[in-house]
Each structure stands twice: as C-alpha cells, then as structure tokens.
Tab-separated table of C-alpha atoms in Angstrom:
chain	number	residue	atom	x	y	z
A	1	MET	CA	4.842	-59.134	6.473
A	2	SER	CA	4.776	-56.568	3.707
A	3	ALA	CA	2.723	-53.406	3.302
A	4	PRO	CA	-0.485	-53.689	1.271
A	5	GLU	CA	-0.247	-52.782	-2.376
A	6	ALA	CA	-2.111	-49.816	-3.791
A	7	PRO	CA	-5.138	-50.644	-5.951
A	8	GLY	CA	-4.262	-50.862	-9.620
A	9	ASP	CA	-0.581	-51.507	-8.819
A	10	ALA	CA	-0.845	-55.276	-8.593
A	11	GLY	CA	2.429	-56.800	-9.559
A	12	ALA	CA	4.139	-53.419	-10.017
A	13	GLY	CA	6.245	-53.934	-6.912
A	14	ARG	CA	5.258	-50.598	-5.308
A	15	SER	CA	3.604	-50.508	-1.949
A	16	VAL	CA	1.827	-47.829	0.031
A	17	PRO	CA	2.786	-47.678	3.716
A	18	PRO	CA	-0.168	-47.372	6.115
A	19	THR	CA	1.040	-44.227	7.902
A	20	ASP	CA	-0.984	-41.427	9.386
A	21	PRO	CA	-0.258	-37.799	8.392
A	22	PRO	CA	1.813	-36.042	11.086
A	23	GLY	CA	-0.345	-34.469	13.784
A	24	SER	CA	-3.521	-36.040	12.423
A	25	PRO	CA	-5.958	-37.522	14.937
A	26	LEU	CA	-7.611	-39.451	12.104
A	27	PRO	CA	-6.304	-42.690	10.603
A	28	ALA	CA	-4.615	-42.260	7.222
A	29	ALA	CA	-7.621	-43.338	5.152
A	30	GLU	CA	-10.007	-40.995	6.988
A	31	ALA	CA	-7.537	-38.050	6.847
A	32	GLU	CA	-7.300	-38.350	3.067
A	33	SER	CA	-11.056	-38.373	2.673
A	34	ALA	CA	-11.459	-35.385	5.027
A	35	ALA	CA	-8.965	-33.225	3.073
A	36	PRO	CA	-10.466	-30.629	0.702
A	37	THR	CA	-10.399	-32.160	-2.729
A	38	ALA	CA	-11.747	-31.531	-6.177
A	39	GLY	CA	-12.036	-33.928	-9.055
A	40	GLY	CA	-8.998	-34.048	-11.306
A	41	PRO	CA	-8.857	-35.016	-14.963
A	42	ASN	CA	-8.860	-38.752	-14.178
A	43	GLY	CA	-11.461	-38.528	-11.441
A	44	ARG	CA	-8.679	-38.544	-8.845
A	45	PRO	CA	-8.933	-36.009	-6.049
A	46	THR	CA	-6.516	-33.081	-6.298
A	47	ARG	CA	-5.336	-30.941	-3.445
A	48	ARG	CA	-4.902	-27.187	-3.444
A	49	ARG	CA	-1.818	-26.110	-1.613
A	50	ASP	CA	0.648	-23.288	-1.324
A	51	ARG	CA	3.601	-25.173	-2.795
A	52	HIS	CA	6.043	-22.307	-3.063
A	53	GLY	CA	5.086	-20.200	-0.045
A	54	ARG	CA	3.743	-17.306	-2.110
A	55	GLY	CA	0.559	-16.879	-0.129
A	56	MET	CA	-3.047	-16.695	-1.144
A	57	ARG	CA	-3.853	-16.653	-4.838
A	58	GLY	CA	-7.044	-16.131	-6.743
A	59	PRO	CA	-9.556	-13.386	-7.431
A	60	ILE	CA	-9.931	-12.316	-3.794
A	61	ALA	CA	-6.167	-11.795	-3.458
A	62	VAL	CA	-5.641	-9.815	-6.656
A	63	ARG	CA	-6.708	-6.259	-7.385
A	64	GLY	CA	-9.152	-5.997	-10.185
A	65	PRO	CA	-12.804	-6.341	-11.063
A	66	LEU	CA	-13.227	-9.487	-8.963
A	67	ALA	CA	-11.806	-8.052	-5.719
A	68	PRO	CA	-14.484	-6.426	-3.550
A	69	GLY	CA	-14.088	-2.676	-3.168
A	70	GLY	CA	-14.053	-2.664	0.634
A	71	ILE	CA	-10.873	-4.654	1.161
A	72	PRO	CA	-7.474	-2.931	1.313
A	73	ILE	CA	-6.046	-4.796	-1.679
A	74	ALA	CA	-8.698	-3.197	-3.895
A	75	ARG	CA	-7.051	0.231	-3.430
A	76	SER	CA	-4.091	1.204	-5.559
A	77	ARG	CA	-0.883	2.717	-4.197
A	78	ALA	CA	-1.974	6.107	-5.508
A	79	GLU	CA	-5.312	5.868	-3.673
A	80	ARG	CA	-3.578	4.927	-0.404
A	81	PHE	CA	-1.160	7.830	-0.880
A	82	ASP	CA	-4.077	10.223	-1.465
A	83	GLU	CA	-5.633	9.026	1.800
A	84	PHE	CA	-2.396	9.809	3.683
A	85	VAL	CA	-2.361	13.326	2.204
A	86	LEU	CA	-6.036	13.864	3.084
A	87	ASP	CA	-5.423	12.720	6.668
A	88	ALA	CA	-2.530	15.169	7.056
A	89	VAL	CA	-4.477	18.034	5.485
A	90	GLU	CA	-7.582	17.425	7.616
A	91	GLU	CA	-5.480	17.487	10.773
A	92	LEU	CA	-3.874	20.800	9.807
A	93	GLU	CA	-7.124	22.379	8.602
A	94	ARG	CA	-8.651	21.806	12.049
A	95	ARG	CA	-5.863	23.882	13.637
A	96	PHE	CA	-5.389	26.487	10.881
A	97	ALA	CA	-8.859	26.783	9.353
A	98	THR	CA	-8.696	30.515	8.635
A	99	GLU	CA	-5.099	30.503	7.352
A	100	LEU	CA	-5.701	27.560	5.001
A	101	ASP	CA	-9.073	28.775	3.748
A	102	GLY	CA	-8.952	28.738	-0.042
A	103	VAL	CA	-5.643	26.830	-0.267
A	104	GLU	CA	-5.769	23.934	-2.704
A	105	PHE	CA	-3.898	20.699	-2.059
A	106	ALA	CA	-2.874	18.469	-4.941
A	107	VAL	CA	-0.949	15.255	-5.524
A	108	GLU	CA	1.196	14.817	-8.614
A	109	ASP	CA	3.205	11.752	-9.506
A	110	VAL	CA	6.510	13.548	-10.172
A	111	PRO	CA	7.703	17.177	-10.196
A	112	ASP	CA	7.480	19.031	-13.481
A	113	PRO	CA	11.059	19.208	-14.798
A	114	ARG	CA	10.305	22.514	-16.573
A	115	ARG	CA	9.438	24.217	-13.288
A	116	ASP	CA	12.392	25.727	-11.420
A	117	HIS	CA	12.244	24.503	-7.851
A	118	GLY	CA	15.503	26.177	-6.861
A	119	LEU	CA	16.836	22.928	-5.434
A	120	VAL	CA	19.552	20.493	-6.399
A	121	ASP	CA	17.618	17.501	-5.045
A	122	ILE	CA	14.272	16.252	-6.275
A	123	PRO	CA	11.546	18.060	-4.297
A	124	LEU	CA	8.977	16.158	-2.258
A	125	GLY	CA	6.466	19.010	-2.368
A	126	ALA	CA	6.008	22.547	-3.599
A	127	VAL	CA	4.073	25.693	-2.793
A	128	LEU	CA	2.667	27.460	-5.814
A	129	ALA	CA	1.726	30.956	-4.680
A	130	SER	CA	-1.398	32.580	-6.029
A	131	SER	CA	-0.899	34.254	-9.372
A	132	GLU	CA	-2.246	37.466	-10.827
A	133	HIS	CA	-5.406	35.695	-12.067
A	134	ASP	CA	-6.787	35.420	-8.531
A	135	GLU	CA	-6.032	31.719	-8.384
A	136	PRO	CA	-5.736	30.342	-4.862
A	137	ALA	CA	-2.418	29.231	-3.426
A	138	ARG	CA	-1.680	25.610	-4.120
A	139	ILE	CA	0.361	23.021	-2.233
A	140	VAL	CA	1.541	20.074	-4.326
A	141	VAL	CA	2.842	16.801	-2.894
A	142	TYR	CA	4.856	14.550	-5.217
A	143	ARG	CA	3.941	10.895	-4.794
A	144	ARG	CA	6.789	8.953	-6.443
A	145	PRO	CA	9.752	10.734	-4.762
A	146	ILE	CA	8.089	10.255	-1.374
A	147	GLU	CA	7.266	6.587	-2.001
A	148	LEU	CA	10.866	5.924	-3.011
A	149	ARG	CA	12.158	7.343	0.282
A	150	ALA	CA	9.762	5.474	2.575
A	151	VAL	CA	9.985	1.860	3.693
A	152	GLY	CA	6.592	0.527	4.714
A	153	MET	CA	3.195	2.125	5.136
A	154	THR	CA	3.890	3.614	8.570
A	155	GLU	CA	7.001	5.426	7.394
A	156	LEU	CA	5.172	6.557	4.246
A	157	SER	CA	2.347	8.023	6.332
A	158	GLU	CA	4.815	9.874	8.583
A	159	LEU	CA	6.805	11.213	5.630
A	160	VAL	CA	3.662	12.449	3.863
A	161	HIS	CA	2.587	14.200	7.063
A	162	ASP	CA	6.006	15.861	7.433
A	163	VAL	CA	6.036	17.027	3.799
A	164	VAL	CA	2.555	18.540	4.122
A	165	VAL	CA	3.584	20.277	7.361
A	166	GLU	CA	6.729	21.676	5.678
A	167	GLN	CA	4.754	23.033	2.740
A	168	VAL	CA	2.088	24.625	4.943
A	169	ALA	CA	4.845	26.172	7.090
A	170	ASP	CA	6.499	27.555	3.957
A	171	LEU	CA	3.185	29.012	2.746
A	172	LEU	CA	2.415	30.645	6.103
A	173	GLY	CA	5.992	31.817	6.753
A	174	LEU	CA	6.350	29.799	9.948
A	175	GLY	CA	8.622	27.001	11.076
A	176	PRO	CA	7.406	23.402	10.769
A	177	ALA	CA	7.567	22.987	14.555
A	178	ASP	CA	5.169	25.967	14.873
A	179	ILE	CA	2.688	24.214	12.595
A	180	ASP	CA	2.975	20.803	14.222
A	181	PRO	CA	4.753	20.345	17.560
A	182	ASP	CA	5.331	16.664	16.719
A	183	TYR	CA	7.079	17.490	13.428
A	184	GLY	CA	10.017	15.201	12.699
A	185	GLU	CA	9.396	12.861	15.625
A	186	GLU	CA	8.954	9.174	14.976
C-alpha cells in the first residue's frame, strides 16, 4: 500500500507521507491548519519562522520610530551610558552633598586630543578645575574608552561607577576608598 498523493500531483510520482509533526498532539492535517499562517502569493499558507537563529525581527525588535519608547531597545548606547553616570553621581551626591555642590558632571564621547591630560594612556575621565571666570569645577567621563574596556552591561556599570569615584576623589583630594568603601570590588 502506498502513501496518498498530494493534490495537484497526480501522476507526478511524488507522495506525501501521513506523519504527525514531532511532539504534536494533533494529527498532521489538524497541526498544519492550527499553525500561524498568512496567505502567500499563490494563496498557499506561508509560515513565519526563525530560520537562521537570529532572534526576533520586525519593528518591535529594532530601534527607531516604530519601537515604543518604554522598552530597553528604544534607548541608545549613549543614553544607557548617561544613565550609568547619573546613577553613580546621585549615589555620591547623597554622601557628599556639600562638597559636590556646584560641580558639573559631563559625558563626552572621546577625550579632546588638544588637551594635555598628562598621561600616556587614553584617559577614562578628567577633572577640569574651575577657571578664573568663576566657572564651576567640572568632571568629564569619556564614553567610548570606557565602553571599549567593559564586557557586558554589568561590567560597564561598575567601570563607570569606579571612574566617577576616581574623579570625585581627585577633585576632593581624597583616596577613592575614602569616597566609596566598595571602590574596586566586583
């Protein structure tokens, strides 16, 4: 006894075996009709699948005007980095409110190559002391050098915190461990 032939294949010599999909409690015909389908160009149902294992695709998975603002993918790397800096600064301002009063914190992508940092390596942050024009002291954190040294969001958050602590310690003339007892611990 041979397997039944598929409709439209009469005489073509091809047959369709009556097998159920693995792990399916439904018979093969019912499982195919229960699968999510959409009409194809010939009226045949098409299936959406993740053929290459690249994950979810579409407007909800991609940053841009179609992604809702409340989901994490809607934030850029720079916005996430700014949030890490703000978290570190808020924590330190609670402990050193009077000392950090009037200090500005800024994030720049890369250090200015014209500015002499006095270092051989690329700096991760800088303290710009107040000038003669009564400008407040300013602490700058450089985003790209820090991102290149961190692997993952947790390590990035810890590194940003440590850089902010180091810069505040430099501004106040204290050691980083005096600013944050957990400095350098993972």
